[in-house]
Amino acid sequence: MNRRLIAASLAAVLALSGCAVLPAAPEALPTDWVPEATVDPDTNTAALSPDGFNAAQRMTVRVRNIECRGVSTGTGFALDAFTLVTNRHVVDHAKNLQVSTHDGRLIDVEAASVTTVADIAIITTAASLGGAFAVRAEEDPVEGDAITVVGYPNGGRLTTTAGVILGPADDPIGGAVGTVLATTAVVEPGSSGSPVLNADGEVVGVVYAKNDADQSFIVPVSTLNSLLAQPSLLVPESTGC
Amino acid sequence: MSQTPHQDDAEDATGVDVTDPAEETAAEERDARVEGAGSSEDSAGADDSADPPTPTDHVSGSSDPNETSQPSVFTGVDTDDADEADGLDADDTRADDADADDTAEIAPITAPTIQGVRATGAIPIVGDAMPVTGAVPVIRPIYPPKSRTPWIVTTIVLFLLLAGSVYLGWRLWTVNGEWQDYSDQLTQANYDLGEQIAAEQLIVTQKENEVALLSEQLSASNSRLLDVSAEKADALDNDAWNQQIVEQQGNQLSLGQAATASLNSCIDGLENLVEYVSAPEDEYDADQVQDYADGVVELCAAADTATQNFQNAFTP
């Protein structure tokens, strides 16, 4: 009898415990199916620019050197709103220097400074260059690194060229004290002073020469950083005929 | 019916009753004696009122404590013996009633009886045990009465289960209906959202096409802007170069004009000198002619210099 009583009690307990696991009645249907739009136009401006050009294009300028007898061109890139970097030989024998931006603005140059350490010149402009400035890398590129060169070859339109770092090389011109790097990027006269960018868009060098094998030579960014850290190495460039 | 202890043991061991008629007659005679003894015992019941009556007490009528405390076993008896036992029990019951009056002050402990036989405790043995001879009949066991409590509990439990099942079914039915309504609403909401998504996708597709077209236009515009910028820069280069050319040519022109003027002066001086020299001797003073000739030489030298400067202006 006790067994049956226990069994019946267990059955009752199990049956009543089923009430505890009964599915609850559904709640009211939610009304917030569609979330509020949270698109903020200011949060995704990294990939966009005001005029459709990327930062490398906007920071790269064309340098015109009006000499006493003739006109030559080169390339430079903005370090800040009023300072840009180019090659020393771009500003040599200049009677007048002018800078043209990617969108055709013409900016006069106030002063130019050069150094004998490397084929580097620092130019100060009279007006703002724009809103895009170079970000210098901390370390030099190594052999095999992919690079991009943005410049004005032959004084023509703004061009982007890809290449690979070949490694340290002897200076073909002989004007550099430190080590230079050879690349496979094809450059032309007028590309001198072009920024060399790595995959992250950081400046890793400055184009300054080429050879007959269409190899280009760049001043590594470490040299540029050293020059910028030591202004005493820069001397003003004289102008006039 | 009463029996001695050893007879009880014998019947316990066999579990059968004697059905021999001769033995039955003897048994009836013994029963009669027992009844008489029982009456005599009833008269002394007041002395035993402190002890609860036991079947053994009634049957044996013995006052021997050893005998009354002897556990008795009630085995089955045949019908005749049972009837006689019933009669004996009825007399015992009346005797117990009289004893109850005598022992009103002390609550008697009476065992429940069923048809005069105790329902609990040892089962009394009625009749004399006789040796078993012949065929042994099948003895029908006498079971104790069953309690109704389990059935009541079971009925209550089953009723509770039934009630719980009904409530469970009703509750499931109700919740199921609510969930079905919820599902219907959810389905409708999904369809509405699907329509919204389709409409938004259409808008997105249109916007993507517009963006692609605008991107293409922007790319073309940027390319054109670069071209124009390059053309402008080239034009400025040319302008600077042309300005240099103009300056150079202006300089050359000035040099040429100076050379021309010097040469003209030289030529004029030479022509005049030729006229002076070819004139009669007394017409011009020789010293003046010589001075003029020196002046012409200087003019021509200056013309040579100007001419040389003019020529140098064309030399890169």
Coordinates of C-alpha atoms in Angstrom, one line a residue:
Chain A
M1 CA 0.0 0.0 0.0
N2 CA 2.8 2.3 0.9
R3 CA 4.4 1.8 -2.5
R4 CA 1.2 2.7 -4.2
L5 CA 0.8 5.7 -2.1
I6 CA 4.3 6.9 -2.7
A7 CA 3.8 6.3 -6.4
A8 CA 0.6 8.2 -6.5
S9 CA 2.2 11.1 -4.6
L10 CA 5.1 11.2 -7.0
A11 CA 2.7 11.2 -9.9
A12 CA 0.7 14.0 -8.4
V13 CA 3.9 16.0 -7.7
L14 CA 5.1 15.4 -11.2
A15 CA 1.8 16.3 -12.6
L16 CA 1.6 19.5 -10.6
S17 CA 5.2 20.3 -11.3
G18 CA 4.3 20.4 -14.9
C19 CA 2.3 23.5 -14.2
A20 CA 5.6 25.2 -13.2
V21 CA 7.1 24.6 -16.6
L22 CA 4.1 25.6 -18.6
P23 CA 5.1 28.1 -21.3
A24 CA 4.2 31.6 -20.3
A25 CA 1.8 33.7 -22.3
P26 CA 3.5 35.9 -24.9
E27 CA 4.1 39.5 -24.1
A28 CA 2.8 42.3 -26.2
L29 CA 4.3 42.6 -29.7
P30 CA 7.3 45.0 -29.6
T31 CA 7.0 48.1 -31.7
D32 CA 10.7 49.0 -31.9
W33 CA 11.5 46.7 -34.8
V34 CA 13.3 49.3 -36.8
P35 CA 16.1 50.9 -34.9
E36 CA 16.7 54.6 -35.1
A37 CA 19.2 55.6 -37.8
T38 CA 22.5 56.3 -36.2
V39 CA 24.5 57.2 -39.3
D40 CA 26.8 60.1 -38.4
P41 CA 28.3 61.7 -41.5
D42 CA 31.3 62.8 -39.5
T43 CA 32.2 59.3 -38.4
N44 CA 33.3 58.0 -41.8
T45 CA 35.3 60.7 -43.3
A46 CA 38.6 58.8 -43.4
A47 CA 37.9 57.3 -46.8
L48 CA 36.4 60.4 -48.2
S49 CA 37.8 63.8 -49.0
P50 CA 36.1 67.1 -49.8
D51 CA 37.0 66.9 -53.5
G52 CA 37.3 63.2 -54.2
F53 CA 41.1 63.1 -54.1
N54 CA 43.0 61.1 -51.5
A55 CA 45.3 62.5 -49.0
A56 CA 48.4 61.6 -50.9
Q57 CA 47.2 63.5 -54.0
R58 CA 46.1 66.5 -51.9
M59 CA 49.4 66.9 -50.1
T60 CA 51.5 66.6 -53.2
V61 CA 52.3 69.8 -55.0
R62 CA 54.1 70.8 -58.1
V63 CA 57.1 73.1 -57.8
R64 CA 58.0 75.5 -60.5
N65 CA 61.5 76.9 -60.5
I66 CA 61.8 80.0 -62.7
E67 CA 65.5 80.3 -63.2
C68 CA 67.4 83.1 -64.8
R69 CA 67.4 81.2 -68.0
G70 CA 64.7 78.7 -68.2
V71 CA 62.0 77.1 -66.1
S72 CA 62.2 73.7 -64.4
T73 CA 59.7 71.7 -62.4
G74 CA 59.7 69.3 -59.6
T75 CA 57.5 67.8 -56.9
G76 CA 57.0 68.3 -53.2
F77 CA 54.7 67.3 -50.4
A78 CA 53.3 69.3 -47.6
L79 CA 54.5 68.8 -44.0
D80 CA 52.0 71.3 -42.7
A81 CA 49.9 74.2 -44.1
F82 CA 52.9 76.3 -45.0
T83 CA 55.9 73.9 -45.2
L84 CA 56.7 71.4 -47.9
V85 CA 59.6 69.1 -48.7
T86 CA 61.3 68.8 -52.1
N87 CA 64.8 68.2 -53.5
R88 CA 67.7 70.6 -53.3
H89 CA 68.3 70.4 -57.0
V90 CA 64.7 71.4 -57.6
V91 CA 65.2 74.8 -56.1
D92 CA 68.7 75.4 -57.3
H93 CA 69.4 78.6 -59.3
A94 CA 65.9 79.8 -58.7
K95 CA 65.0 83.3 -59.5
N96 CA 61.5 82.6 -58.4
L97 CA 59.7 79.6 -57.0
Q98 CA 56.0 78.8 -57.3
V99 CA 53.9 75.9 -56.1
S100 CA 50.9 74.5 -57.8
T101 CA 48.4 72.3 -56.0
H102 CA 46.5 69.3 -57.4
D103 CA 43.5 71.5 -58.0
G104 CA 45.4 74.1 -59.9
R105 CA 45.9 76.7 -57.1
L106 CA 49.1 78.7 -57.5
I107 CA 51.0 79.6 -54.4
D108 CA 54.1 81.7 -54.1
V109 CA 57.1 80.6 -52.1
E110 CA 58.5 82.8 -49.5
A111 CA 61.8 81.1 -48.7
A112 CA 63.7 77.9 -49.4
S113 CA 66.3 76.1 -47.2
V114 CA 68.7 73.4 -48.4
T115 CA 71.2 71.1 -46.8
T116 CA 74.4 69.5 -48.0
V117 CA 73.6 66.3 -46.1
A118 CA 71.1 65.1 -48.6
D119 CA 69.2 66.2 -51.6
I120 CA 66.5 67.8 -49.5
A121 CA 65.1 71.3 -49.4
I122 CA 62.4 72.8 -47.2
I123 CA 60.1 75.4 -48.7
T124 CA 58.0 77.9 -46.9
T125 CA 54.9 79.1 -48.7
A126 CA 53.1 82.4 -48.5
A127 CA 49.6 80.8 -48.4
S128 CA 48.2 77.7 -47.0
L129 CA 48.8 74.5 -49.0
G130 CA 45.6 72.8 -48.0
G131 CA 44.3 70.4 -45.5
A132 CA 46.2 67.2 -46.2
F133 CA 49.7 66.7 -44.8
A134 CA 52.2 64.0 -44.8
V135 CA 52.6 61.5 -42.0
R136 CA 56.2 60.4 -41.7
A137 CA 57.1 56.9 -40.8
E138 CA 59.3 56.2 -37.9
E139 CA 61.5 53.7 -39.7
D140 CA 63.0 53.2 -43.2
P141 CA 61.4 50.7 -45.5
V142 CA 63.2 47.4 -46.1
E143 CA 63.9 45.3 -49.1
G144 CA 60.7 44.0 -50.6
D145 CA 58.4 46.6 -49.2
A146 CA 55.7 47.9 -51.5
I147 CA 55.8 51.6 -52.1
T148 CA 53.7 54.2 -54.0
V149 CA 55.2 57.3 -55.6
V150 CA 52.9 60.3 -56.2
G151 CA 54.3 63.1 -58.3
Y152 CA 54.3 65.2 -61.4
P153 CA 56.6 63.4 -63.9
N154 CA 57.8 65.6 -66.7
G155 CA 55.8 68.5 -65.1
G156 CA 52.6 66.9 -66.3
R157 CA 49.6 65.7 -64.5
L158 CA 49.6 64.2 -61.0
T159 CA 50.5 60.5 -61.3
T160 CA 50.6 57.6 -58.9
T161 CA 53.2 54.9 -59.5
A162 CA 53.8 51.7 -57.6
G163 CA 57.1 49.9 -56.9
V164 CA 59.1 47.8 -54.5
I165 CA 62.1 48.7 -52.4
L166 CA 65.3 47.1 -53.8
G167 CA 67.5 47.9 -50.9
P168 CA 70.3 50.3 -50.0
A169 CA 72.3 51.6 -52.9
D170 CA 75.1 54.0 -53.8
D171 CA 74.1 57.5 -54.4
P172 CA 74.2 57.9 -58.3
I173 CA 74.6 61.7 -58.0
G174 CA 77.0 61.8 -55.1
G175 CA 75.3 64.5 -53.2
A176 CA 74.1 62.4 -50.3
V177 CA 76.0 61.7 -47.1
G178 CA 73.8 59.0 -45.8
T179 CA 72.5 55.8 -47.3
V180 CA 69.9 56.0 -50.1
L181 CA 67.5 53.3 -51.2
A182 CA 66.8 52.0 -54.7
T183 CA 63.3 51.2 -55.9
T184 CA 61.6 49.8 -58.9
A185 CA 59.2 52.7 -59.1
V186 CA 59.5 54.4 -62.5
V187 CA 60.0 58.1 -62.2
E188 CA 60.7 60.9 -64.7
P189 CA 62.3 64.3 -64.5
G190 CA 59.8 66.4 -62.6
S191 CA 59.2 63.6 -60.1
S192 CA 62.1 64.8 -58.0
G193 CA 60.8 65.5 -54.5
S194 CA 57.9 63.1 -54.8
P195 CA 56.8 61.4 -51.6
V196 CA 57.3 57.7 -51.3
L197 CA 54.5 56.1 -49.4
N198 CA 54.2 52.7 -47.7
A199 CA 51.1 50.5 -47.5
D200 CA 49.8 52.6 -44.6
G201 CA 50.1 55.9 -46.5
E202 CA 53.1 57.0 -44.4
V203 CA 56.0 58.8 -46.1
V204 CA 59.0 56.5 -46.1
G205 CA 61.2 58.5 -48.5
V206 CA 61.7 61.3 -51.1
V207 CA 62.5 60.6 -54.7
Y208 CA 65.5 62.4 -56.0
A209 CA 67.2 60.5 -58.8
K210 CA 66.9 57.7 -61.4
N211 CA 69.2 55.7 -63.6
D212 CA 69.1 54.3 -67.1
A213 CA 67.7 51.0 -65.8
D214 CA 64.5 52.9 -64.7
Q215 CA 65.4 52.4 -61.1
S216 CA 64.6 55.3 -58.8
F217 CA 66.5 56.4 -55.8
I218 CA 65.0 57.9 -52.7
V219 CA 66.2 59.6 -49.6
P220 CA 65.0 57.5 -46.7
V221 CA 62.7 59.0 -44.2
S222 CA 65.2 58.6 -41.4
T223 CA 67.4 61.2 -43.1
L224 CA 64.4 63.5 -43.5
N225 CA 63.5 63.1 -39.9
S226 CA 67.0 63.9 -38.8
L227 CA 67.1 67.0 -40.9
L228 CA 63.8 68.2 -39.6
A229 CA 65.0 67.5 -36.0
Q230 CA 68.1 69.5 -36.6
P231 CA 67.2 72.9 -38.3
S232 CA 70.8 74.0 -38.1
L233 CA 71.6 71.7 -40.9
L234 CA 69.4 73.7 -43.2
V235 CA 70.7 76.9 -44.8
P236 CA 68.7 79.5 -46.8
E237 CA 68.9 79.1 -50.5
S238 CA 69.8 82.4 -52.3
T239 CA 67.6 83.6 -55.1
G240 CA 68.2 85.9 -58.0
C241 CA 70.3 85.8 -61.2
Chain B
M1 CA -13.4 -25.5 21.6
S2 CA -10.3 -25.7 23.5
Q3 CA -7.1 -27.6 23.2
T4 CA -4.0 -28.3 25.0
P5 CA -0.8 -26.7 24.1
H6 CA 0.6 -29.7 22.5
Q7 CA -2.6 -30.1 20.6
D8 CA -2.3 -26.5 19.4
D9 CA 1.2 -27.2 18.3
A10 CA 0.1 -30.3 16.4
E11 CA -2.6 -28.5 14.6
D12 CA -0.3 -25.6 13.8
A13 CA 2.1 -28.0 12.3
T14 CA -0.5 -29.7 10.2
G15 CA -2.7 -26.8 9.5
V16 CA -5.7 -29.2 8.9
D17 CA -8.7 -30.2 10.8
V18 CA -10.0 -33.7 11.4
T19 CA -13.1 -34.6 9.5
D20 CA -13.7 -38.0 10.9
P21 CA -17.3 -38.3 12.2
A22 CA -16.3 -40.2 15.2
E23 CA -13.8 -37.6 16.0
E24 CA -16.4 -34.9 15.4
T25 CA -18.6 -36.5 17.9
A26 CA -15.9 -36.5 20.4
A27 CA -15.1 -33.0 19.6
E28 CA -18.7 -32.0 20.2
E29 CA -18.5 -33.6 23.6
R30 CA -15.4 -31.7 24.3
D31 CA -17.0 -28.5 23.2
A32 CA -19.8 -29.0 25.5
R33 CA -17.4 -29.4 28.3
V34 CA -15.6 -26.3 27.3
E35 CA -18.8 -24.3 27.3
G36 CA -19.4 -25.4 30.8
A37 CA -15.9 -24.4 31.8
G38 CA -16.4 -21.1 30.0
S39 CA -19.4 -20.4 32.2
S40 CA -17.4 -21.1 35.3
E41 CA -14.7 -18.9 34.0
D42 CA -17.1 -16.1 33.4
S43 CA -18.0 -16.2 37.0
A44 CA -14.5 -15.5 37.8
G45 CA -14.0 -12.9 35.1
A46 CA -13.9 -10.1 37.6
D47 CA -10.6 -11.4 38.8
D48 CA -9.2 -11.4 35.4
S49 CA -10.7 -8.0 34.5
A50 CA -7.3 -6.4 34.7
D51 CA -6.0 -8.5 31.8
P52 CA -7.6 -8.1 28.4
P53 CA -9.5 -11.1 27.4
T54 CA -7.8 -13.2 24.8
P55 CA -9.3 -15.8 22.6
T56 CA -7.2 -18.3 24.4
D57 CA -8.9 -17.2 27.7
H58 CA -12.3 -17.7 26.2
V59 CA -11.6 -21.0 24.7
S60 CA -9.5 -22.7 27.3
G61 CA -11.2 -21.3 30.3
S62 CA -8.1 -22.1 32.1
S63 CA -6.8 -19.9 34.9
D64 CA -3.3 -21.1 34.5
P65 CA -1.1 -18.2 33.6
N66 CA 1.1 -20.3 31.6
E67 CA -1.7 -21.7 29.7
T68 CA -3.3 -18.3 29.0
S69 CA -0.1 -16.8 27.9
Q70 CA 0.5 -19.6 25.5
P71 CA 0.2 -18.1 22.0
S72 CA -2.5 -19.7 20.0
V73 CA -2.8 -20.1 16.3
F74 CA -6.1 -20.0 14.7
T75 CA -6.2 -22.2 11.8
G76 CA -9.2 -22.9 9.7
V77 CA -12.0 -25.2 10.8
D78 CA -14.7 -26.9 9.0
T79 CA -18.2 -25.4 8.8
D80 CA -19.6 -27.2 11.7
D81 CA -16.8 -26.3 14.0
A82 CA -17.0 -22.7 12.8
D83 CA -20.7 -22.6 13.7
E84 CA -20.0 -24.0 17.1
A85 CA -17.2 -21.5 17.5
D86 CA -19.6 -18.7 16.6
G87 CA -22.0 -19.8 19.3
L88 CA -19.3 -19.9 21.8
D89 CA -18.1 -16.5 20.8
A90 CA -21.6 -15.1 21.2
D91 CA -21.7 -16.4 24.7
D92 CA -18.2 -15.0 25.3
T93 CA -19.4 -11.6 24.0
R94 CA -22.2 -11.6 26.5
A95 CA -19.8 -12.6 29.2
D96 CA -17.5 -9.8 28.1
D97 CA -20.4 -7.3 28.4
A98 CA -20.8 -8.4 31.9
D99 CA -17.1 -8.1 32.5
A100 CA -17.2 -4.6 31.0
D101 CA -19.8 -3.6 33.6
D102 CA -17.6 -4.9 36.3
T103 CA -14.5 -3.2 35.0
A104 CA -16.1 0.2 34.2
E105 CA -13.5 1.9 36.2
I106 CA -10.6 0.4 34.2
A107 CA -10.9 0.8 30.5
P108 CA -10.9 -2.6 28.9
I109 CA -8.7 -3.2 26.0
T110 CA -10.7 -5.2 23.6
A111 CA -9.4 -6.4 20.3
P112 CA -11.6 -5.8 17.3
T113 CA -13.5 -8.8 16.2
I114 CA -15.0 -9.9 13.0
Q115 CA -17.8 -12.4 13.4
G116 CA -16.6 -13.1 16.9
V117 CA -13.0 -13.7 15.9
R118 CA -10.3 -11.4 16.7
A119 CA -9.1 -9.4 13.8
T120 CA -5.6 -8.9 15.1
G121 CA -3.2 -10.8 17.0
A122 CA -2.7 -14.5 17.1
I123 CA -5.3 -16.6 15.4
P124 CA -7.0 -18.9 18.0
I125 CA -7.2 -22.5 17.3
V126 CA -10.6 -24.0 17.8
G127 CA -11.2 -27.6 18.4
D128 CA -8.9 -30.4 19.2
A129 CA -6.1 -31.3 17.0
M130 CA -6.3 -34.8 15.8
P131 CA -3.8 -36.9 14.0
V132 CA -4.1 -36.4 10.3
T133 CA -5.2 -39.4 8.5
G134 CA -6.5 -39.9 5.1
A135 CA -6.9 -37.2 2.5
V136 CA -5.9 -33.7 3.6
P137 CA -8.4 -31.1 2.6
V138 CA -7.5 -27.8 1.2
I139 CA -7.7 -25.2 3.9
R140 CA -9.2 -21.9 2.9
P141 CA -7.1 -19.2 4.5
I142 CA -8.7 -16.5 6.4
Y143 CA -7.3 -13.1 5.5
P144 CA -7.5 -10.1 7.7
P145 CA -9.9 -7.5 6.6
K146 CA -8.4 -5.0 4.2
S147 CA -8.2 -1.3 5.1
R148 CA -10.1 1.2 2.9
T149 CA -7.6 4.0 3.5
P150 CA -5.4 3.3 0.5
W151 CA -8.4 3.4 -1.8
I152 CA -9.5 6.7 -0.3
V153 CA -6.0 8.1 -0.7
T154 CA -5.8 6.7 -4.2
T155 CA -9.1 8.2 -5.1
I156 CA -8.2 11.6 -3.8
V157 CA -4.9 11.5 -5.6
L158 CA -6.5 10.5 -8.9
F159 CA -9.1 13.2 -8.4
L160 CA -6.3 15.7 -7.9
L161 CA -4.5 14.4 -10.9
L162 CA -7.7 14.7 -12.9
A163 CA -8.2 18.3 -11.7
G164 CA -4.6 19.1 -12.4
S165 CA -4.9 17.6 -15.9
V166 CA -8.0 19.6 -16.6
Y167 CA -6.3 22.8 -15.5
L168 CA -3.2 21.9 -17.4
G169 CA -5.2 21.3 -20.5
W170 CA -7.1 24.5 -20.1
R171 CA -4.0 26.4 -19.4
L172 CA -2.2 24.9 -22.4
W173 CA -5.2 25.7 -24.6
T174 CA -5.2 29.3 -23.5
V175 CA -1.5 29.8 -23.8
N176 CA -1.5 28.1 -27.2
G177 CA -4.2 30.5 -28.4
E178 CA -2.2 33.5 -27.2
W179 CA 0.9 32.2 -28.9
Q180 CA -1.0 31.6 -32.1
D181 CA -2.2 35.2 -32.0
Y182 CA 1.3 36.3 -31.3
S183 CA 2.6 34.2 -34.1
D184 CA 0.0 35.7 -36.5
Q185 CA 0.9 39.2 -35.4
L186 CA 4.6 38.4 -35.8
T187 CA 4.0 37.0 -39.2
Q188 CA 2.1 40.1 -40.2
A189 CA 4.9 42.3 -38.8
N190 CA 7.4 40.3 -40.7
Y191 CA 5.5 40.8 -43.9
D192 CA 5.3 44.5 -43.2
L193 CA 9.0 44.7 -42.5
G194 CA 9.7 42.7 -45.6
E195 CA 7.8 45.2 -47.6
Q196 CA 9.7 48.0 -46.0
I197 CA 13.0 46.2 -46.6
A198 CA 12.0 45.7 -50.3
A199 CA 11.2 49.3 -50.6
E200 CA 14.4 50.4 -48.9
Q201 CA 16.4 48.0 -51.0
L202 CA 14.9 49.6 -54.1
I203 CA 15.8 53.0 -52.8
V204 CA 19.3 51.7 -51.9
T205 CA 19.7 50.2 -55.3
Q206 CA 18.7 53.5 -56.9
K207 CA 21.0 55.4 -54.6
E208 CA 23.8 53.0 -55.4
N209 CA 23.3 53.6 -59.0
E210 CA 23.3 57.3 -58.4
V211 CA 26.4 57.0 -56.3
A212 CA 28.1 54.9 -58.9
L213 CA 27.1 57.5 -61.5
L214 CA 28.2 60.4 -59.3
S215 CA 31.4 58.6 -58.5
E216 CA 32.1 58.1 -62.2
Q217 CA 31.3 61.7 -62.8
L218 CA 33.5 62.7 -59.8
S219 CA 36.3 60.5 -61.1
A220 CA 35.9 62.1 -64.6
S221 CA 35.8 65.5 -63.0
N222 CA 38.9 64.9 -60.9
S223 CA 40.7 63.5 -63.9
R224 CA 39.6 66.5 -65.9
L225 CA 40.7 68.7 -63.0
L226 CA 44.1 67.1 -63.0
D227 CA 44.4 67.6 -66.7
V228 CA 43.3 71.2 -66.4
S229 CA 45.6 71.8 -63.5
A230 CA 48.4 70.2 -65.5
E231 CA 47.5 72.4 -68.4
K232 CA 47.4 75.4 -66.2
A233 CA 50.8 74.6 -64.7
D234 CA 52.1 74.0 -68.1
A235 CA 50.6 77.2 -69.3
L236 CA 52.2 79.0 -66.4
D237 CA 55.5 77.3 -67.2
N238 CA 55.1 78.4 -70.7
D239 CA 54.2 81.9 -69.5
A240 CA 57.2 82.0 -67.4
W241 CA 59.3 80.7 -70.2
N242 CA 57.8 83.1 -72.6
Q243 CA 58.3 86.0 -70.2
Q244 CA 61.9 85.0 -70.1
I245 CA 62.0 84.8 -73.9
V246 CA 60.4 88.2 -74.1
E247 CA 62.8 89.6 -71.7
Q248 CA 65.6 88.0 -73.6
Q249 CA 64.4 89.2 -76.9
G250 CA 63.8 92.7 -75.5
N251 CA 67.3 92.7 -74.3
Q252 CA 68.5 91.4 -77.6
L253 CA 66.5 94.1 -79.3
S254 CA 68.0 96.8 -77.2
L255 CA 71.4 95.5 -77.9
G256 CA 70.6 95.3 -81.6
Q257 CA 69.3 98.8 -81.6
A258 CA 72.4 100.0 -79.8
A259 CA 74.6 98.1 -82.2
T260 CA 72.6 99.5 -85.1
A261 CA 72.9 103.0 -83.8
S262 CA 76.6 102.6 -83.2
L263 CA 77.1 101.2 -86.7
N264 CA 75.1 104.0 -88.2
S265 CA 77.2 106.5 -86.4
C266 CA 80.3 104.7 -87.5
I267 CA 79.1 104.6 -91.1
D268 CA 78.1 108.2 -91.1
G269 CA 81.4 109.2 -89.6
L270 CA 83.2 107.1 -92.2
E271 CA 81.3 108.7 -95.0
N272 CA 82.0 112.1 -93.7
L273 CA 85.6 111.3 -93.2
V274 CA 85.8 110.0 -96.8
E275 CA 84.3 113.3 -97.9
Y276 CA 86.7 115.3 -95.8
V277 CA 89.6 113.4 -97.0
S278 CA 88.6 113.6 -100.7
A279 CA 88.0 117.4 -100.5
P280 CA 90.8 119.8 -101.6
E281 CA 93.5 120.3 -99.2
D282 CA 92.8 123.9 -98.4
E283 CA 89.1 123.2 -97.8
Y284 CA 89.5 121.4 -94.4
D285 CA 92.2 121.8 -91.7
A286 CA 94.3 118.6 -91.6
D287 CA 94.3 118.5 -87.8
Q288 CA 90.5 118.8 -87.7
V289 CA 90.3 116.0 -90.2
Q290 CA 92.6 113.9 -88.1
D291 CA 90.5 114.5 -85.0
Y292 CA 87.4 113.6 -86.8
A293 CA 89.0 110.5 -88.1
D294 CA 89.9 109.5 -84.5
G295 CA 86.3 110.2 -83.4
V296 CA 85.0 108.0 -86.2
V297 CA 87.4 105.2 -85.2
E298 CA 86.0 105.4 -81.7
L299 CA 82.4 105.3 -83.0
C300 CA 83.2 102.3 -85.1
A301 CA 84.9 100.6 -82.1
A302 CA 81.8 101.2 -80.1
A303 CA 79.7 99.9 -82.9
D304 CA 81.9 96.8 -82.9
T305 CA 81.4 96.4 -79.2
A306 CA 77.6 96.9 -79.6
T307 CA 77.5 94.4 -82.4
Q308 CA 79.5 91.9 -80.3
N309 CA 77.1 92.4 -77.4
F310 CA 74.2 91.9 -79.8
Q311 CA 75.7 88.8 -81.1
N312 CA 76.5 87.5 -77.6
A313 CA 72.8 88.0 -76.7
F314 CA 71.9 85.2 -79.1
T315 CA 74.5 82.9 -77.7
P316 CA 73.0 80.5 -75.2

